[in-house]
Structure formats: C-alpha cells, structure tokens
Amino acid sequence: MSGEELATAGHPQMVRQRLRLWLKLLKATKLVEATIRERLREEYDTTLPRFDVLAALYRFDEGLKMSELSAALRVSNGNVTGIVERLALDGLVLRVPVEGDKRATLVRLSKKGRDRFSVLADAHAGWVGAILEDLPPSDCERMIAILDAVGHSPKLTGKVSKEND
Amino acid sequence: MSGEELATAGHPQMVRQRLRLWLKLLKATKLVEATIRERLREEYDTTLPRFDVLAALYRFDEGLKMSELSAALRVSNGNVTGIVERLALDGLVLRVPVEGDKRATLVRLSKKGRDRFSVLADAHAGWVGAILEDLPPSDCERMIAILDAVGHSPKLTGKVSKEND
DNA sequence: GCATGAAATTTCATGCTTGAAATTATTGGA
DNA sequence: TCCAATAATTTCAAGCATGAAATTTCATGC
C-alpha cells in the first residue's frame, strides 16, 4: 500500500488540476464557514461547534450518549465533553444518567435548548441560502452528485462513510 | 440590509437544496482535510497550519512581513506569531529585521525550510491526487468553475475576494 | 521638535480540537 | 467469586484560532 499515491504521478496535469480543485474547495468552504461563525458569534453570541451539538441532539428527543454524540459529529470524545459542559452551563442541554450503566451519560436538549436551536437553525438556513443565492439549481444539483462521489471515495482514511448524510 | 436573507425564504425547496449542498461540501472538505492532517502528523510529524505557512513563504524568496503572511493566509496576526515561533524553533524559517522599520519583521524560509517544504508539497500533491483519483477530469473542471462563482459571491463577509487563487 | 494618531506586532484570555493517559464501571470467563 | 479485558467517559498537555488590549515604532502636522 505504501507509495501508492505516486501511481498517479504519471499524469501530472491531472494531479495539478485536482490540486487546484482541492485548494478552491478548501478556500470556498473556509470562506462560507467563516461567515457563519461570525454571524453566530455576533448575532447570537454562540459558536459553530455548539450549534453542531445542538443540531445533532435536535434529531433525537431521547438524547444521545456522549459517545454517540462524538461519533455523530466525528470529533473526539474529549472534545464533546467540553462543549456539552458549556452548553449545560447555559441551560441548553441536560445530562441524565443512563439507567443500568453508571459509566454512561445521556445528553438531551432542554426546552430552552430546543427553542434556541430552532431559532438558530432558521437563521443558519437563511444565511446559507443567501450565500449560495446566485448558484443555479442545476449547478447545485450537479455539485451535490459530484460531492457524493468524492465522499464515497475509498481512499479516505481507511474504509469510512456510512450511507447517512 | 437586515433580514435580507429572508427574501429567499419564498423558495423553500431551493433553500433546502442549497443547505444540503453546504452540508455535503463541509463534510467532504472536512474528510479530506482530516486525512491530510493525519498524514502530515503521522508521516512527517507536522501540521496543516505549519504547512500552510511554509507554502506561503515558499513563493517569496525575499520573505514576507508578519502582516503580509497573515493576510495571505487569511488568519489573525496573533495566530501567525505562534506558528512562526514554532517553525523558527525547528529552524525552518528565519526572522530578519526590516531595514528602516524597527516595528516590522520579515519572515523567510531557511535552506532547511525550503528543502523540507518541497518534500511536503510533493507528498501533499500525491495525497490529494490519490484522494480525488476517481473524479473524472470533466467533473473536476466543472466543479472548479462552480466554486469560482461561489467564491466571488458578494454575499460573503463584506466585499472580499481578490482575483488570486 | 514634538505630540498625537496610525501602523506592526505581540500578548492575552477564551474556546476548540486532538490523541494519549487516567478513571470508573461493566462483563465474561476461569 | 474474582479478575482481566473491555467500554464509557473525563482529564490533560499541546497546538490552533480568534478578537481585544497592550507595546513599540513611525509619520505627520503644528
């Protein structure tokens, strides 16, 4: 397996084009992300990681275990610990013990958290809709299809990629 | 200007599609980025921010001032201070005083830094080429064009976006 | 000359992120 | 039973990232 990426070195202009695409992809994504982070901060005094946690929990009324949450967000366990800690201080999430397993904790949205998230989610959707306003639906669709293919590439960090998106 | 993003709320399915695209874009980008970070760490014991700084400096033999560097990378001044500090400890960059302005510092690659970066850049290009291996050149080209349009959207954080990419 | 405002940079507090180590609890054999 | 492996989580140190405040230097008008 080692050195396998050099196999494509025989097509230098293709590699160059893909590199160009990657750099543009990264740049565009970071630009949009920075915009969203800034608005979350300025208009709602919150952050993207907190929003992500709320979004994940919003889909599960019963709540999620810490490990399920970190798996859903694809971040480390330790990371989620801190974010949930801060959300709990704000009263947006609740940590309830799991019946019959003293190790685990279930995290779920409080009423306040649910209300808060629905406001944030609306704003977020509006921002994204506006940022991508000039993108023709056909381009949008095309890009979604291409990205699906990229996401399912087997070259990414061993196996990966369930069918959920 | 306020509430302008709600103007598109009249096309809910378009907003939904754009939101879908954004989530996929973010997911795919993060996946590729995570792969690159992991390999930089495991195979070269370095990080993406360090790589980015080296890459920026590589294009300027004369070096860049700290402020030029942070502008080029679109990150804060304070951020660059720390990264350059660590690169200097590794002997990869040099900080030289600017003739006639005791406030400013010029940062440039050392010989070691230049050699190091050319190795890293090759590996990086190989990884990206391999990850996007299955992407047909036509899709690649199409996507580059679409992303250019997105990047030039006026809705992104006030003005923005020089012609460089 | 000299004060005052602007410019270049660093420092700082806060938060996010990781991977590794530590902690506590559960489980399944010997 | 009990003990070793596993599982769920937290803690920790390091680094990255930000925006705000502080520092030093420069430039300009008076």
XYZ file of C-alpha atoms (C1' of nucleotides) in Angstrom:
390
model
C 0.000 0.000 0.000
C 2.882 2.381 0.663
C 3.793 4.804 -2.084
C 0.563 4.057 -3.857
C -0.282 7.696 -4.308
C 2.740 8.019 -6.550
C 0.990 5.813 -9.075
C -0.888 8.840 -10.338
C 2.274 10.879 -10.694
C 2.332 9.780 -14.312
C -0.496 12.236 -15.028
C 0.985 15.464 -13.812
C -1.601 17.754 -15.326
C -4.422 15.741 -13.779
C -2.780 15.891 -10.390
C -2.324 19.601 -10.836
C -5.955 20.088 -11.728
C -7.112 18.060 -8.755
C -4.833 20.019 -6.503
C -6.314 23.209 -7.883
C -9.790 21.900 -7.186
C -8.860 20.945 -3.657
C -7.425 24.359 -2.922
C -10.519 26.068 -4.263
C -12.773 23.711 -2.372
C -10.936 24.455 0.829
C -10.938 28.174 0.216
C -14.625 28.401 -0.596
C -15.602 26.214 2.325
C -13.499 28.202 4.763
C -14.961 31.427 3.478
C -18.539 30.281 3.961
C -17.687 28.739 7.299
C -16.041 31.937 8.499
C -19.156 33.875 7.561
C -21.377 31.518 9.501
C -19.084 31.535 12.528
C -19.001 35.312 12.525
C -22.760 35.666 12.371
C -23.329 33.047 15.022
C -20.972 34.972 17.240
C -22.159 38.482 16.502
C -25.871 37.886 16.191
C -26.380 35.018 18.596
C -23.314 35.007 20.794
C -22.600 31.341 20.113
C -20.233 29.151 18.111
C -20.354 26.596 15.308
C -19.338 23.630 17.498
C -22.136 24.443 19.937
C -24.563 24.757 17.029
C -23.407 21.401 15.704
C -24.045 19.716 19.027
C -27.491 21.238 19.310
C -28.261 20.145 15.756
C -27.232 16.577 16.466
C -29.307 16.420 19.635
C -32.301 18.043 17.982
C -32.874 14.918 15.939
C -33.077 12.669 18.998
C -35.738 13.501 21.542
C -34.487 10.740 23.807
C -30.999 12.201 23.716
C -27.653 10.672 22.827
C -24.890 9.160 24.861
C -21.654 11.127 24.874
C -20.005 8.534 22.662
C -22.915 8.536 20.210
C -22.699 12.293 20.064
C -18.997 12.362 19.323
C -19.443 9.641 16.713
C -22.265 11.577 15.054
C -20.157 14.718 14.900
C -16.986 12.829 14.001
C -14.977 14.502 16.715
C -13.126 13.145 19.718
C -14.814 12.215 22.974
C -12.830 14.712 24.951
C -13.932 17.446 22.629
C -17.606 16.809 23.192
C -17.085 16.782 26.948
C -16.082 20.440 26.926
C -18.732 21.654 24.542
C -21.536 19.868 26.379
C -20.168 21.226 29.632
C -20.540 24.775 28.360
C -23.959 24.142 26.831
C -25.098 22.719 30.164
C -23.914 25.857 31.944
C -26.127 27.832 29.580
C -29.010 25.518 30.378
C -29.376 24.355 26.779
C -28.709 20.663 27.386
C -29.336 18.235 30.213
C -27.138 15.356 31.294
C -29.116 12.473 32.672
C -27.708 9.202 33.992
C -28.270 6.087 31.925
C -30.446 3.506 33.603
C -28.315 0.495 34.430
C -24.911 1.794 33.347
C -23.204 4.128 35.734
C -20.456 4.889 33.218
C -22.634 6.410 30.539
C -24.443 9.737 30.330
C -27.338 10.678 28.152
C -27.348 14.220 26.805
C -30.537 15.806 25.600
C -31.839 19.237 24.736
C -33.725 21.172 27.370
C -36.861 23.043 26.375
C -34.715 26.147 26.241
C -32.174 24.325 24.047
C -34.846 23.159 21.644
C -36.322 26.633 21.345
C -32.895 28.144 20.932
C -31.877 25.717 18.232
C -34.970 26.228 16.134
C -34.162 29.936 16.027
C -30.527 29.272 15.172
C -31.415 26.703 12.532
C -33.712 29.126 10.742
C -31.067 31.823 10.725
C -28.444 29.354 9.567
C -30.572 28.104 6.686
C -31.254 31.688 5.677
C -27.571 32.578 5.650
C -26.607 29.579 3.571
C -29.492 30.155 1.205
C -28.393 33.753 0.739
C -24.703 32.967 0.329
C -25.472 30.409 -2.361
C -28.207 32.580 -3.807
C -26.554 33.001 -7.185
C -25.899 29.308 -7.656
C -28.260 27.921 -10.309
C -30.237 24.877 -9.117
C -28.676 22.798 -11.879
C -25.172 23.594 -10.639
C -26.291 22.911 -7.126
C -27.621 19.509 -8.045
C -24.582 18.647 -10.107
C -22.266 19.576 -7.309
C -24.184 17.501 -4.790
C -23.803 14.495 -7.069
C -20.076 15.042 -7.513
C -19.527 15.525 -3.806
C -21.350 12.310 -3.055
C -18.894 10.508 -5.282
C -15.926 12.181 -3.601
C -17.266 11.393 -0.162
C -17.563 7.743 -1.058
C -14.002 7.521 -2.323
C -12.296 4.540 -0.744
C -9.032 6.466 -0.485
C -10.235 8.384 2.516
C -8.885 7.327 5.913
C -9.435 3.589 5.772
C -12.939 2.321 4.953
C -15.269 5.155 6.218
C -18.554 6.532 5.100
C -21.934 5.154 6.041
C -24.878 5.871 3.797
C -26.201 8.604 6.047
C -25.895 12.205 5.030
C -29.792 45.266 4.804
C -31.086 43.464 7.898
C -33.320 40.460 7.334
C -32.304 40.345 3.714
C -31.610 36.624 3.843
C -35.289 36.061 4.497
C -36.017 37.267 0.996
C -35.169 33.799 -0.306
C -37.461 32.138 2.195
C -40.098 32.209 -0.503
C -38.276 29.334 -2.258
C -38.108 26.757 0.478
C -37.064 23.854 -1.701
C -34.213 25.873 -3.175
C -33.027 26.850 0.281
C -33.250 23.233 1.321
C -31.206 22.108 -1.656
C -28.565 24.741 -1.012
C -28.415 23.761 2.602
C -27.958 20.156 1.539
C -25.129 21.202 -0.741
C -23.467 23.200 2.001
C -23.610 20.309 4.436
C -22.114 17.947 1.865
C -19.462 20.461 0.929
C -18.495 20.867 4.550
C -18.491 17.147 5.179
C -16.377 16.275 2.152
C -13.918 19.067 2.836
C -13.521 18.089 6.461
C -12.988 14.479 5.488
C -10.212 15.305 3.033
C -8.701 17.793 5.417
C -8.689 15.280 8.248
C -6.875 12.813 6.012
C -4.220 15.346 5.120
C -3.756 16.421 8.722
C -3.398 12.836 9.836
C -0.769 12.046 7.242
C 1.169 15.226 7.885
C 1.235 14.277 11.526
C 1.972 10.573 11.200
C 4.351 10.633 8.265
C 6.033 13.983 8.703
C 5.360 14.964 12.297
C 3.964 18.339 11.306
C 0.645 20.141 10.995
C -1.505 21.774 8.344
C -1.081 25.343 9.688
C 2.695 24.933 9.607
C 2.465 23.535 6.094
C 0.331 26.490 5.055
C 2.878 28.959 6.370
C 5.724 27.200 4.605
C 3.692 27.160 1.403
C 3.038 30.879 1.592
C 6.692 31.678 2.225
C 7.879 29.319 -0.488
C 6.526 31.671 -3.129
C 8.522 34.639 -1.853
C 12.261 34.253 -1.769
C 12.619 37.661 -0.152
C 10.225 36.645 2.599
C 7.051 38.238 3.896
C 6.296 40.574 6.727
C 4.219 39.080 9.519
C 1.217 41.129 8.466
C 1.593 40.087 4.830
C 1.776 36.491 5.926
C -1.377 36.648 7.997
C -3.165 38.449 5.187
C -2.063 35.816 2.683
C -3.311 33.027 4.907
C -6.405 34.943 5.958
C -5.792 34.337 9.627
C -5.207 36.696 12.525
C -1.857 38.302 13.275
C -1.617 36.714 16.678
C -2.133 33.317 15.153
C 0.803 33.644 12.800
C 3.040 34.797 15.637
C 2.760 31.421 17.347
C 3.130 29.281 14.255
C 6.186 31.187 13.047
C 7.608 30.948 16.547
C 7.430 27.164 16.412
C 8.738 26.956 12.864
C 11.680 29.118 13.902
C 12.419 26.756 16.792
C 12.600 23.956 14.234
C 14.953 26.056 12.135
C 12.587 26.106 9.164
C 12.102 29.868 8.996
C 14.214 32.910 9.769
C 13.058 36.202 11.197
C 15.089 39.107 9.936
C 14.631 42.765 10.858
C 13.252 45.084 8.216
C 15.676 47.757 7.094
C 14.408 51.095 8.310
C 11.374 49.936 10.302
C 12.052 48.581 13.719
C 8.428 47.511 14.143
C 8.306 45.036 11.292
C 9.824 41.603 10.860
C 10.492 39.763 7.654
C 9.976 36.017 7.738
C 11.628 33.786 5.181
C 12.346 30.131 4.658
C 15.723 28.809 5.665
C 17.500 26.387 3.357
C 16.231 23.634 5.620
C 12.720 25.046 5.392
C 12.817 25.188 1.615
C 14.061 21.616 1.357
C 11.504 20.457 3.878
C 8.636 22.132 2.092
C 9.445 20.682 -1.295
C 9.225 17.224 0.227
C 5.973 18.036 1.971
C 4.480 19.638 -1.123
C 5.171 16.565 -3.221
C 3.592 14.294 -0.660
C 0.627 16.622 -0.315
C 0.016 16.761 -4.045
C 0.224 12.983 -4.188
C -2.328 12.547 -1.417
C -4.794 14.939 -2.984
C -4.292 13.398 -6.392
C -4.990 9.963 -4.968
C -7.997 11.030 -2.905
C -9.604 12.624 -5.957
C -8.387 9.846 -8.215
C -11.856 8.698 -9.228
C -13.061 12.153 -10.110
C -13.364 12.478 -13.906
C -11.485 15.489 -15.297
C -14.734 16.886 -16.657
C -16.308 16.866 -13.191
C -13.145 18.356 -11.806
C -13.224 21.207 -14.261
C -16.922 21.804 -13.790
C -16.551 21.958 -10.068
C -13.680 24.415 -10.284
C -15.864 26.693 -12.375
C -18.791 26.471 -9.961
C -16.575 27.116 -6.956
C -15.116 30.170 -8.598
C -18.616 31.555 -8.896
C -19.372 30.774 -5.266
C -16.134 32.320 -4.095
C -16.966 35.531 -5.913
C -20.408 35.798 -4.380
C -20.871 39.277 -2.964
C -22.821 37.874 -0.025
C -19.670 36.729 1.702
C -18.417 38.838 4.615
C -18.493 42.309 3.092
C -16.639 42.822 -0.208
C -13.847 40.124 -0.168
C -12.110 38.105 -2.797
C -9.142 39.241 -4.843
C -8.512 37.618 -8.198
C -5.709 35.448 -6.903
C -6.240 31.743 -6.466
C 10.946 69.459 17.956
C 7.178 67.215 19.456
C 2.686 65.462 20.377
C -0.666 62.607 18.529
C -2.555 59.240 15.800
C -1.625 55.293 12.902
C 0.887 51.027 11.926
C 3.266 46.415 13.004
C 3.483 43.257 16.082
C 2.921 40.629 20.429
C 0.367 39.322 24.409
C -3.616 37.627 26.486
C -7.960 35.163 27.636
C -11.051 32.076 25.800
C -12.514 28.270 23.275
C -11.992 24.342 20.010
C -9.517 20.082 18.809
C -6.668 16.196 19.145
C -4.553 11.886 20.903
C -2.956 9.784 24.969
C -3.398 8.626 29.679
C -6.258 8.037 33.617
C -10.701 6.789 35.887
C -14.627 4.275 36.750
C -17.874 0.768 35.657
C -19.331 -3.475 33.234
C -18.798 -8.095 31.531
C -17.418 -12.685 30.796
C -14.816 -16.277 31.647
C -11.551 -19.324 34.861
C -16.004 -15.419 43.140
C -12.852 -12.608 41.150
C -10.097 -10.877 37.844
C -8.798 -9.460 33.363
C -10.363 -7.339 29.340
C -13.381 -4.023 27.547
C -16.248 0.066 27.493
C -17.704 4.993 28.570
C -16.095 8.899 29.921
C -13.007 12.608 31.685
C -8.621 14.715 32.196
C -4.559 16.510 30.346
C -0.974 18.822 27.509
C -0.163 20.777 23.271
C -1.377 23.385 19.417
C -4.508 26.233 16.629
C -7.620 30.242 16.177
C -9.913 34.426 17.389
C -10.607 39.330 18.814
C -9.199 42.684 22.045
C -5.769 45.079 24.540
C -1.071 46.423 25.057
C 3.535 47.714 23.165
C 6.704 49.737 20.353
C 7.798 52.398 16.482
C 6.838 55.501 12.786
C 4.899 59.572 10.432
C 2.711 63.919 10.213
C 1.024 68.296 11.270
C 1.803 72.139 14.032
